[in-house]
GROMACS .gro file of C-alpha atoms in nm:
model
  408
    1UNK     CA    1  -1.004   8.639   0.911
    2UNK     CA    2  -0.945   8.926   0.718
    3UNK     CA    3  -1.237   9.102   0.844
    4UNK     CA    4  -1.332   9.513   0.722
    5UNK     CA    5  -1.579   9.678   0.986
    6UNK     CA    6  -1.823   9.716   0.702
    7UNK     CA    7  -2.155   9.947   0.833
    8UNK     CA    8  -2.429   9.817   0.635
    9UNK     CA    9  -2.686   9.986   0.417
   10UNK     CA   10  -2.987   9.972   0.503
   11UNK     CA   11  -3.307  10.067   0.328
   12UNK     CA   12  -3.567  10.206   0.610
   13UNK     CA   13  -3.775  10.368   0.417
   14UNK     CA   14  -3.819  10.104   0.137
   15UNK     CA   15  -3.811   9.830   0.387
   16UNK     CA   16  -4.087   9.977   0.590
   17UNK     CA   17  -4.301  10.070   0.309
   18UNK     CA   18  -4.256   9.723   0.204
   19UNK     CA   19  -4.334   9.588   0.551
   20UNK     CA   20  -4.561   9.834   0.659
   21UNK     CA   21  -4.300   9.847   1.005
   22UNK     CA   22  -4.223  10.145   1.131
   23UNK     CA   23  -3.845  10.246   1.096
   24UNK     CA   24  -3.783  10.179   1.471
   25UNK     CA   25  -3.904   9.807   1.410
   26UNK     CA   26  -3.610   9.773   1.146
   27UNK     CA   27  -3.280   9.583   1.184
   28UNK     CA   28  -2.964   9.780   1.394
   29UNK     CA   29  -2.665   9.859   1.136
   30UNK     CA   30  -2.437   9.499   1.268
   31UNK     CA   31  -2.058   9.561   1.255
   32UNK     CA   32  -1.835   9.285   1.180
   33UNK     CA   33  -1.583   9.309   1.405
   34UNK     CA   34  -1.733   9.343   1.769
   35UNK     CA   35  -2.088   9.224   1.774
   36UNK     CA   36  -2.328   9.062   2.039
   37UNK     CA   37  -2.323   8.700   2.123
   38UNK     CA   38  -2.625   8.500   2.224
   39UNK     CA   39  -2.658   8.225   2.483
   40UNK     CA   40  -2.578   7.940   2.164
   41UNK     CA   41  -2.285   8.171   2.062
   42UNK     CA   42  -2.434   8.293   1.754
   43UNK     CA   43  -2.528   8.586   1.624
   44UNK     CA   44  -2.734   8.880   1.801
   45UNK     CA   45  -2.914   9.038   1.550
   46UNK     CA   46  -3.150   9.245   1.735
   47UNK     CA   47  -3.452   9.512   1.567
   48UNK     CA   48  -3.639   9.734   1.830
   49UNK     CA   49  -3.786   9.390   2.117
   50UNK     CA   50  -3.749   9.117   1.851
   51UNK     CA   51  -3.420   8.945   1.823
   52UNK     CA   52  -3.269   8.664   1.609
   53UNK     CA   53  -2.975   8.447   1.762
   54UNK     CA   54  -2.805   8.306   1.412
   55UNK     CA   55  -2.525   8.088   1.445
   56UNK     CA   56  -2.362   7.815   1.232
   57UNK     CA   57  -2.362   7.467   1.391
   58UNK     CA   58  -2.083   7.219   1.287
   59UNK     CA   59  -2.076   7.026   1.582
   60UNK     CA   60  -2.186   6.630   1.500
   61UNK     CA   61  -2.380   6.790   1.183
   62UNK     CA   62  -2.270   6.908   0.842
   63UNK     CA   63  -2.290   7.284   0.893
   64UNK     CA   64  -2.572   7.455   0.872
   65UNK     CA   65  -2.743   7.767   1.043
   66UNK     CA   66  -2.986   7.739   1.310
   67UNK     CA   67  -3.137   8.057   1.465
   68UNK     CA   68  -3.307   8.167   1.821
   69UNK     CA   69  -3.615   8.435   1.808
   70UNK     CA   70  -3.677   8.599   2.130
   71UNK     CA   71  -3.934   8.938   2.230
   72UNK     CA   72  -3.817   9.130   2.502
   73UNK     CA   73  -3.552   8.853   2.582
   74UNK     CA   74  -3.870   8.590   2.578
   75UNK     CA   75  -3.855   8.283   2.381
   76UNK     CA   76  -4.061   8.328   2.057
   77UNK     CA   77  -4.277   8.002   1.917
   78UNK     CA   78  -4.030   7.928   1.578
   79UNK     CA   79  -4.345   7.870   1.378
   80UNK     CA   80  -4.409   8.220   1.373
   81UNK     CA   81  -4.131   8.341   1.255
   82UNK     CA   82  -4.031   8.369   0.861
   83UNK     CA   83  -3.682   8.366   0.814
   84UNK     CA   84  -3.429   8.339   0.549
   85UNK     CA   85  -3.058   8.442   0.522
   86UNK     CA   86  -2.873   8.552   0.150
   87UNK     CA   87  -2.502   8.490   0.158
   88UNK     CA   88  -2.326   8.671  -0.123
   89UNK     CA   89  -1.987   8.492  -0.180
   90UNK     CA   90  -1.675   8.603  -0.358
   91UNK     CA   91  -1.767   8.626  -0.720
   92UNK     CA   92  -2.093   8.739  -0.675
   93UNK     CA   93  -2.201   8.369  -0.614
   94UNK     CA   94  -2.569   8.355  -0.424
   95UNK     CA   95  -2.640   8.083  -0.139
   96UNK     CA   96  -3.036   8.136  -0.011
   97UNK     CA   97  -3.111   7.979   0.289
   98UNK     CA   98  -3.471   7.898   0.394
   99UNK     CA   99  -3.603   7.816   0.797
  100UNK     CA  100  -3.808   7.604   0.918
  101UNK     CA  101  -3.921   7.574   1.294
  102UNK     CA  102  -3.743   7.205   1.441
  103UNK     CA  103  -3.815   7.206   1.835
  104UNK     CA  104  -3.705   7.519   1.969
  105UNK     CA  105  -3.540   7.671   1.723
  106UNK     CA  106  -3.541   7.763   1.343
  107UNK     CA  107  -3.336   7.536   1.105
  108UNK     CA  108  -3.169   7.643   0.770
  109UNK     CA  109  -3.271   7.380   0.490
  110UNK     CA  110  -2.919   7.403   0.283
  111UNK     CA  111  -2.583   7.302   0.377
  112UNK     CA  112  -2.338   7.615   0.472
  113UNK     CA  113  -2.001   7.501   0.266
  114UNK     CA  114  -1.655   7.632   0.346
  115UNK     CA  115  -1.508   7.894   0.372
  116UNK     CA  116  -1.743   8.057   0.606
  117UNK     CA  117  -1.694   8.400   0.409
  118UNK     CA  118  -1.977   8.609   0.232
  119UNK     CA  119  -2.197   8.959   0.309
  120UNK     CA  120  -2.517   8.794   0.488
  121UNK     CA  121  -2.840   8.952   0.448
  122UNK     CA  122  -3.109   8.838   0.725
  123UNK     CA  123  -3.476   8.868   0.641
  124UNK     CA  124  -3.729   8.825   0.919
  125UNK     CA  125  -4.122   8.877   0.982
  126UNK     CA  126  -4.268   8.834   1.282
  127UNK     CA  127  -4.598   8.954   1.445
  128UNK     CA  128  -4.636   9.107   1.070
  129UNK     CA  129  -4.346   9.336   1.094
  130UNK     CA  130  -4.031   9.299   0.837
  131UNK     CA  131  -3.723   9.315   0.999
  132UNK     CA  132  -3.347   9.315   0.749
  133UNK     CA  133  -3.000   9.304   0.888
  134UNK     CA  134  -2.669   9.320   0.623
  135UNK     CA  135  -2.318   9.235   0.764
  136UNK     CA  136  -1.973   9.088   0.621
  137UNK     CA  137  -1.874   8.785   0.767
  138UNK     CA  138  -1.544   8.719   0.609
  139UNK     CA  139  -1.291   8.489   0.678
  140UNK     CA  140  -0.925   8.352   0.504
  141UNK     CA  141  -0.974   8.652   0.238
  142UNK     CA  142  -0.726   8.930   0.168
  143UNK     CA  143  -0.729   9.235  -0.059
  144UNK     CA  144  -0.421   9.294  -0.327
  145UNK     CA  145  -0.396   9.530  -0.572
  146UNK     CA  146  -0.217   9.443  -0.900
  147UNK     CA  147   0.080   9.557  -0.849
  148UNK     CA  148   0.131   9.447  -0.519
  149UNK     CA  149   0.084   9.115  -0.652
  150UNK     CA  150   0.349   9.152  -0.900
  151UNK     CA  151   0.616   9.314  -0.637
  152UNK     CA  152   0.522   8.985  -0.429
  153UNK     CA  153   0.550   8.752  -0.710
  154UNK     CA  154   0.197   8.576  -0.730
  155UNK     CA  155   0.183   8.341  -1.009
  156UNK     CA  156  -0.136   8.189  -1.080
  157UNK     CA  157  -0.335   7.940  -1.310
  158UNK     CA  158  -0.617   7.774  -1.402
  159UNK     CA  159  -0.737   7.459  -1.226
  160UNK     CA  160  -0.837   7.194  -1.457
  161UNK     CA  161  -0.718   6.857  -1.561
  162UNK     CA  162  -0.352   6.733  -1.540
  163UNK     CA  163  -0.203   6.376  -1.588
  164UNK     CA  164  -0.056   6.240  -1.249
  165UNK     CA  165   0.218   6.052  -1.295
  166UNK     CA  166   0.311   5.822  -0.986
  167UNK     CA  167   0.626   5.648  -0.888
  168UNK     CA  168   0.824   5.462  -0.659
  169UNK     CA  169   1.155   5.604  -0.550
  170UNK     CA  170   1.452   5.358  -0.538
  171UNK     CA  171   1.825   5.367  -0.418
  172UNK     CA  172   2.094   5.237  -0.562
  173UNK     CA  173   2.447   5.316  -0.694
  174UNK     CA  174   2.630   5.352  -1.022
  175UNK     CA  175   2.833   5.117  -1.138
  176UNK     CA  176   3.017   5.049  -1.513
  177UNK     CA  177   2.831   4.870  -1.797
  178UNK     CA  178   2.990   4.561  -1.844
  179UNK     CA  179   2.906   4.594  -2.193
  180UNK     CA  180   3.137   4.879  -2.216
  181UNK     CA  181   3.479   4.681  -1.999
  182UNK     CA  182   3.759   4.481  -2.215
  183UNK     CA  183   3.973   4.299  -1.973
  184UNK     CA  184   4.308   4.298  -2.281
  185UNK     CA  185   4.575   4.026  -2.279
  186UNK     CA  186   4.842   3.969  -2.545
  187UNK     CA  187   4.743   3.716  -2.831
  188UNK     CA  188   5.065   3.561  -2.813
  189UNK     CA  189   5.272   3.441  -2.503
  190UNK     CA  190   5.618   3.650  -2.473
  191UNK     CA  191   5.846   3.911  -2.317
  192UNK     CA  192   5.688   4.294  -2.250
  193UNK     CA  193   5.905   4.507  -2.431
  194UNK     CA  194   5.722   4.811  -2.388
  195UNK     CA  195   5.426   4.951  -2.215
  196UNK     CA  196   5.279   5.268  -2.297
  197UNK     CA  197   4.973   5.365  -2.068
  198UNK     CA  198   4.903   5.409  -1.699
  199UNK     CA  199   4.653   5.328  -1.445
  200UNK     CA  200   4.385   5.641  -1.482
  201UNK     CA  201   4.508   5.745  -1.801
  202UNK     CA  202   4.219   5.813  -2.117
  203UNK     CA  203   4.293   5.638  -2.360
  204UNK     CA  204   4.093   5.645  -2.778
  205UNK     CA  205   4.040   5.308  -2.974
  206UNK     CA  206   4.335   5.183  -3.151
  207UNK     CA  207   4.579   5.362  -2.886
  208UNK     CA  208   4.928   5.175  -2.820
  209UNK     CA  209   4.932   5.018  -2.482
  210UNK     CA  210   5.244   4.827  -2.493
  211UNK     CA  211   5.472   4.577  -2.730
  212UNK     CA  212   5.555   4.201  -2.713
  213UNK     CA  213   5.805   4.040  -2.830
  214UNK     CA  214   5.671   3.655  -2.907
  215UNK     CA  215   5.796   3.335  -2.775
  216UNK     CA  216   5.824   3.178  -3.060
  217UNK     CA  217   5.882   3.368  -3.347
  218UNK     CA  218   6.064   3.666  -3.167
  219UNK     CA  219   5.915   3.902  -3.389
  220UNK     CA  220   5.758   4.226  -3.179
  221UNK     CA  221   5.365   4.325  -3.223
  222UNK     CA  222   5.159   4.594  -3.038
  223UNK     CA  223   4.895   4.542  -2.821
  224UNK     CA  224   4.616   4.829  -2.879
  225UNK     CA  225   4.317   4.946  -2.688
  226UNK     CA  226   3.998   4.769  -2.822
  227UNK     CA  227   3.793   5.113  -2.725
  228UNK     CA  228   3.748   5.418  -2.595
  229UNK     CA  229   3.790   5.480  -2.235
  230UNK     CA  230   3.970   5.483  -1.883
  231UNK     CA  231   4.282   5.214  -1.808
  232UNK     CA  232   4.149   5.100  -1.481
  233UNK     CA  233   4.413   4.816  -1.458
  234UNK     CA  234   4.753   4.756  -1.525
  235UNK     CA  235   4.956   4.441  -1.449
  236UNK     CA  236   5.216   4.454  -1.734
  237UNK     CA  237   5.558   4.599  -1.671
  238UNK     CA  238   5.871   4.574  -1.918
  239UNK     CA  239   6.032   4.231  -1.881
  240UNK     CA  240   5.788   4.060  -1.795
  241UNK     CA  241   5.647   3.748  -1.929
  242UNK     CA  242   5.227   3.791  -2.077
  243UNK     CA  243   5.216   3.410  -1.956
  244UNK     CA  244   4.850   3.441  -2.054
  245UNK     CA  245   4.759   3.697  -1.840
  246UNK     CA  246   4.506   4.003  -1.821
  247UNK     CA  247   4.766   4.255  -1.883
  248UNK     CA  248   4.508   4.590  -1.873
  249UNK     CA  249   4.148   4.643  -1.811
  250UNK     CA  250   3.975   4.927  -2.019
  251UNK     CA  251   3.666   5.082  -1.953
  252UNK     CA  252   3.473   5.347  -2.097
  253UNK     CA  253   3.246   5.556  -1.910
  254UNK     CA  254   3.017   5.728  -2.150
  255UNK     CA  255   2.795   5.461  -2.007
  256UNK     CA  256   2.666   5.339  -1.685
  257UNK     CA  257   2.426   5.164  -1.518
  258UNK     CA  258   2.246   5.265  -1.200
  259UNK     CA  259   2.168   4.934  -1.017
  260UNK     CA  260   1.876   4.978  -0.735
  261UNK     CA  261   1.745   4.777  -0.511
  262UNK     CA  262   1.342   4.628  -0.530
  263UNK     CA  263   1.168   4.538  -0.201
  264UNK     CA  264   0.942   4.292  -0.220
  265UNK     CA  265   0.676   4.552  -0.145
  266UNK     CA  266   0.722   4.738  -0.488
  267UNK     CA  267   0.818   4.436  -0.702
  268UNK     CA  268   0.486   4.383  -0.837
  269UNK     CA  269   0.507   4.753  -0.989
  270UNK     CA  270   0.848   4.768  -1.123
  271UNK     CA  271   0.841   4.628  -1.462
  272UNK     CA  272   1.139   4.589  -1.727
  273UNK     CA  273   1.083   4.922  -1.938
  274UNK     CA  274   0.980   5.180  -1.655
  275UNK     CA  275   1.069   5.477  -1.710
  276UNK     CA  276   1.349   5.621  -1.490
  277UNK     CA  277   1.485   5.949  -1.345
  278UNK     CA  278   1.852   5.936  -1.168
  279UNK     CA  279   1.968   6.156  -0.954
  280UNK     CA  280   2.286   6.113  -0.784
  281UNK     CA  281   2.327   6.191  -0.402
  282UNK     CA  282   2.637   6.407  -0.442
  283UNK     CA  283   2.392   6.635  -0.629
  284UNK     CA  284   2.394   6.715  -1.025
  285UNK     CA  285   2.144   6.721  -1.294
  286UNK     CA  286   1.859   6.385  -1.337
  287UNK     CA  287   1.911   6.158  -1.589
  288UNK     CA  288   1.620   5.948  -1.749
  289UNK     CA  289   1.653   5.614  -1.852
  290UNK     CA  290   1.418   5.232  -1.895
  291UNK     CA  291   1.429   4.959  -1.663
  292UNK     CA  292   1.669   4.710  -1.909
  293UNK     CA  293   1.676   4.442  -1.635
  294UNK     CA  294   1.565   4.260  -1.322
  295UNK     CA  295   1.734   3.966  -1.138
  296UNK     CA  296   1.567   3.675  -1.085
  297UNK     CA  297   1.704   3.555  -0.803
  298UNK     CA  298   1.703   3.864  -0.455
  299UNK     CA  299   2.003   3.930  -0.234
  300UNK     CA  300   2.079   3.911   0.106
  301UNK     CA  301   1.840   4.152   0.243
  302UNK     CA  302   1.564   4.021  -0.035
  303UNK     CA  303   1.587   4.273  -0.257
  304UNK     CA  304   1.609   4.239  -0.662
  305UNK     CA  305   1.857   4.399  -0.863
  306UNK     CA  306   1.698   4.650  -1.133
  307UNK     CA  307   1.922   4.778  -1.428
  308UNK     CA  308   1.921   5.109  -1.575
  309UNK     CA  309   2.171   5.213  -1.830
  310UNK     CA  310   2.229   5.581  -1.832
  311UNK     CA  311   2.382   5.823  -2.089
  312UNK     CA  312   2.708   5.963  -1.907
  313UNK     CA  313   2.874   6.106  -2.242
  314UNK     CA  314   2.867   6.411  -1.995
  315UNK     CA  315   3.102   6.234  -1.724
  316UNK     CA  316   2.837   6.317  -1.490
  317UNK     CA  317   2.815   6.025  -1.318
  318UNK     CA  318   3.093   5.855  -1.119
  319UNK     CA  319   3.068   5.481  -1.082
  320UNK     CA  320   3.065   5.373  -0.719
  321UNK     CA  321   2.849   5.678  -0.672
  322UNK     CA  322   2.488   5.664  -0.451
  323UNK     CA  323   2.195   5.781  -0.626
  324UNK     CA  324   1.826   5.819  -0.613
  325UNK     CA  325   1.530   5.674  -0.823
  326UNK     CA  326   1.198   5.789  -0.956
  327UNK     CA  327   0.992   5.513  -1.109
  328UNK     CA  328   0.711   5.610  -1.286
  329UNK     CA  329   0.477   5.302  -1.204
  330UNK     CA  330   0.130   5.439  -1.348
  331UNK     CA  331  -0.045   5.752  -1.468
  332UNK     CA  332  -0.386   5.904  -1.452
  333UNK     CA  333  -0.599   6.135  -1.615
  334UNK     CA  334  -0.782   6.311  -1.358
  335UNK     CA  335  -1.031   6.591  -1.449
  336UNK     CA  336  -0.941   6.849  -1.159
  337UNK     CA  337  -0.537   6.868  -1.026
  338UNK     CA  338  -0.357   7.168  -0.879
  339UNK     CA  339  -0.017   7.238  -0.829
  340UNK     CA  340   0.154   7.056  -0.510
  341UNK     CA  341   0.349   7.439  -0.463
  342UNK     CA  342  -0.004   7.601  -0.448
  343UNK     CA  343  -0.139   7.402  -0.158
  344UNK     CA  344  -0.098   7.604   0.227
  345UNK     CA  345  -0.284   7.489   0.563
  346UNK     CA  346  -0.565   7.690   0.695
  347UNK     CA  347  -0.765   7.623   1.033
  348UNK     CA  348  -0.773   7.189   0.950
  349UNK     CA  349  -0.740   7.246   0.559
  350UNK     CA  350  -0.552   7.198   0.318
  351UNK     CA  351  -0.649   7.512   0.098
  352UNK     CA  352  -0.507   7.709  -0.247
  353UNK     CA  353  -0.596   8.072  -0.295
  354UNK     CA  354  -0.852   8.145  -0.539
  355UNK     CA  355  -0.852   8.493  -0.713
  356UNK     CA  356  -1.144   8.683  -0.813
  357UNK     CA  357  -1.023   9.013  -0.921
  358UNK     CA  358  -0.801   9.133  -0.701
  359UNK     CA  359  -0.913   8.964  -0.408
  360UNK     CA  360  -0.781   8.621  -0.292
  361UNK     CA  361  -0.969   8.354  -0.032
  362UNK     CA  362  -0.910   8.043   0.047
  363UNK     CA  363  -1.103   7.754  -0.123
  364UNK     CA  364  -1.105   7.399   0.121
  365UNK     CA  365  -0.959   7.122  -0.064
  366UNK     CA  366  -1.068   6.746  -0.055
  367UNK     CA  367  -0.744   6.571  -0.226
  368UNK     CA  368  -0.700   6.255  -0.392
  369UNK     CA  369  -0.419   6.074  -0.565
  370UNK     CA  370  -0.041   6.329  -0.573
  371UNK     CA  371   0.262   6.265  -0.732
  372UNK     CA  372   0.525   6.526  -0.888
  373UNK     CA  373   0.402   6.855  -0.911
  374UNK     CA  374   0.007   6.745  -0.922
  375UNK     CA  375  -0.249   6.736  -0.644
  376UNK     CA  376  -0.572   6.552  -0.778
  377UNK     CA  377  -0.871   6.762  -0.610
  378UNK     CA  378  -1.176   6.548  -0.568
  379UNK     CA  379  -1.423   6.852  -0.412
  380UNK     CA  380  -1.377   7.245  -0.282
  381UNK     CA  381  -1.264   7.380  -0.571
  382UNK     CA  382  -1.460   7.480  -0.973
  383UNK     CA  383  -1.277   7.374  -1.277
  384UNK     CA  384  -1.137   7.672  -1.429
  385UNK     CA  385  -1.086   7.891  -1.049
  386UNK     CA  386  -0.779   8.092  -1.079
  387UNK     CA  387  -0.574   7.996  -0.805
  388UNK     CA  388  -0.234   8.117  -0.705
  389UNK     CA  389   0.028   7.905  -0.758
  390UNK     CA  390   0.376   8.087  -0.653
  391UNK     CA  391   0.475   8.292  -0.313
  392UNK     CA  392   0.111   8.196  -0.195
  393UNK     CA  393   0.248   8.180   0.140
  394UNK     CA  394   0.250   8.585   0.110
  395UNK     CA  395  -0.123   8.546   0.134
  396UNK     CA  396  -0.129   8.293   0.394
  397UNK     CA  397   0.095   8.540   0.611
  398UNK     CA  398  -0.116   8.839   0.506
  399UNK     CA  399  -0.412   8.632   0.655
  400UNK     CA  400  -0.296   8.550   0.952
  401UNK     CA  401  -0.138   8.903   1.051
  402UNK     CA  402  -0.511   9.006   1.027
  403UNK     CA  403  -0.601   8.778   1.292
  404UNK     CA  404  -0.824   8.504   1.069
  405UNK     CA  405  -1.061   8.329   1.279
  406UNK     CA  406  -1.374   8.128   1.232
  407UNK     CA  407  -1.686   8.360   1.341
  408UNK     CA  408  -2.007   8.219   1.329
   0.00000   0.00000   0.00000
């Protein structure tokens, strides 16, 4: 809690003519820091003989304030006492709390939300006499000045709606497109007079790989690369006979296809036509791609084969290679989303920072549905609350040097 000993003001004179209470009768100056606890750990709030114990109850309820009123240290009849607490929240935002006697004690008639952090103001009568106590009860807020903030980096937006885009991530490994591999042989049987290339060697379309002299007519004719690529394979050597064999294999890289593997689990949701983003395990920049294709029939460990063909133009991507696979299997349009960077933990929360000015406090989160950089909130936060979404763990830290608690 980032708690300021904050001495109240207090209006005697206007109170009592008000009241008609003398100023003795009036409500003590409460500081925030060290105060008095009563026997239900709440608050003592104490005017002259008449005291109010005011604490916030959680336990097995929704939170909301219950209070104690005792004369002379006597248990006071709750029906006669009139009670109400003002919280004053960041923002100048106004919760008013009314009492009303249950058993033994008084009971506030409006849910207390989180955080726990506004300047209370206590109004009591009793026996006709007014009594008024004023305190900060603060907690998970921190002060910083502009440019502070800027030396620390705090980036911040404003909450509102975002598209969520969720996936299902996918291994797999690169290998060639077939489309793109020409297994060459010599269109007539004969001797190897020549050969030009060698295994690992670029070669362009049209590019002299070796000459053969034919069988039959004995007249010599080249053999040339069909395309563009690497020569992955070669079997021919001078002298020999082509005796109808696969003399080079050519491939050309510029495009790949990342094959991953589909568990039966996330079949349903892959489709032909998802969009992709590859990301190889060595490291190196995402590529996007489309599901092309899925296997009908599953391997081994029943998983399906799903096709991507990538752009490698960049010789990025190595075939052989293990990579990594974000489907995108769905989006929604939800009306309030912040940024998965923004979110820190406070007390049991998940919490951003909200910023009012230059102060920042934390704002409890109820999430729903995340994926990428989006955090659907479903409660704890307004639409359009600034809320800091870079380096918020300098406020978190700030915070918790300050020794936050959870004072009721």
């Amino acid at each position: 809690m980032n708690k300021k000993l904050i001495l109240p003001t207090i209006l005697l004179p206007l109170l009592a003519a008000c009241s008609g209470a003398p100023p003795e009768d009036m409500g003590a100056a409460v500081e925030t820091e060290d105060y008095e606890r009563g026997p239900n750990n709440g608050r003592m709030l104490r005017g002259g003989d008449f005291a109010i114990e005011l604490a916030i109850v959680e336990a097995g309820v929704p939170p909301e304030f219950r209070a104690w009123a005792t004369v002379g240290g006597q248990a006071v009849d709750p029906r006669d006492v009139n009670l109400n607490v003002t919280l004053t929240r960041l923002g100048n935002r106004i919760d008013e709390h009314e009492f009303r006697a249950q058993g033994d004690f008084l009971r506030g008639s409006s849910l207390v939300y989180d955080p726990h952090s506004f300047a209370d103001s206590v109004d009591a009568v009793h026996d006709r006499r007014s009594y008024r106590w004023d305190y900060d009860s603060f907690e998970g807020r921190t002060r910083i000045g502009p440019e502070m903030a800027e030396a620390f980096g705090l980036g911040t937006e404003t909450a509102g709606p975002a598209v969520i885009e969720e996936s299902v991530t996918l291994y797999g490994r690169i290998v060639p497109n077939t489309d793109r591999v020409r297994a060459v042989s010599a269109r007539f049987n004969g001797a190897i007079r020549s050969v030009h290339v060698m295994p690992g060697e670029s070669v362009t379309e049209g590019q002299l790989l070796a000459t053969v002299e034919s069988n039959e007519s004995l007249q010599s004719y080249p053999i040339n690369a069909p395309i563009a690529g690497v020569v992955t394979e070669r079997v021919a050597n001078p002298g020999e006979q082509t005796a109808g064999r696969q003399l080079f294999t050519i491939v050309d890289t510029s495009s790949v296809w990342a094959e991953l593997a589909v568990f039966p689990g996330d079949r349903d949701r892959i489709l032909p036509g998802s969009q992709v983003i590859v990301t190889p395990a060595s490291g190196g920049a995402p590529l996007e791609g489309a599901i092309s294709y899925l296997d009908v029939f599953s391997a081994a460990n029943q998983s399906v084969n799903a096709r991507v063909v990538l752009d490698n133009s960049a010789g990025s991507l190595t075939p052989g290679t293990f990579v990594t696979a974000e489907v995108r299997v769905a989006e929604h349009e939800v009306p309030l989303a912040v940024r998965r960077s923004a979110l820190q933990t406070f007390r049991d929360f998940t919490v951003v920072y909200a910023q009012i000015g230059d102060e920042y406090e934390v704002r409890m989160l109820e999430l729903g549905r995340a994926a990428g950089d989006w955090v659907e909130v479903l409660g704890g936060l307004d639409p359009g609350t600034r809320y800091v979404t870079e380096n918020s763990y300098v406020l978190k830290a700030d915070i918790e040097k300050s020794g936050a608690t959870h004072d009721h």
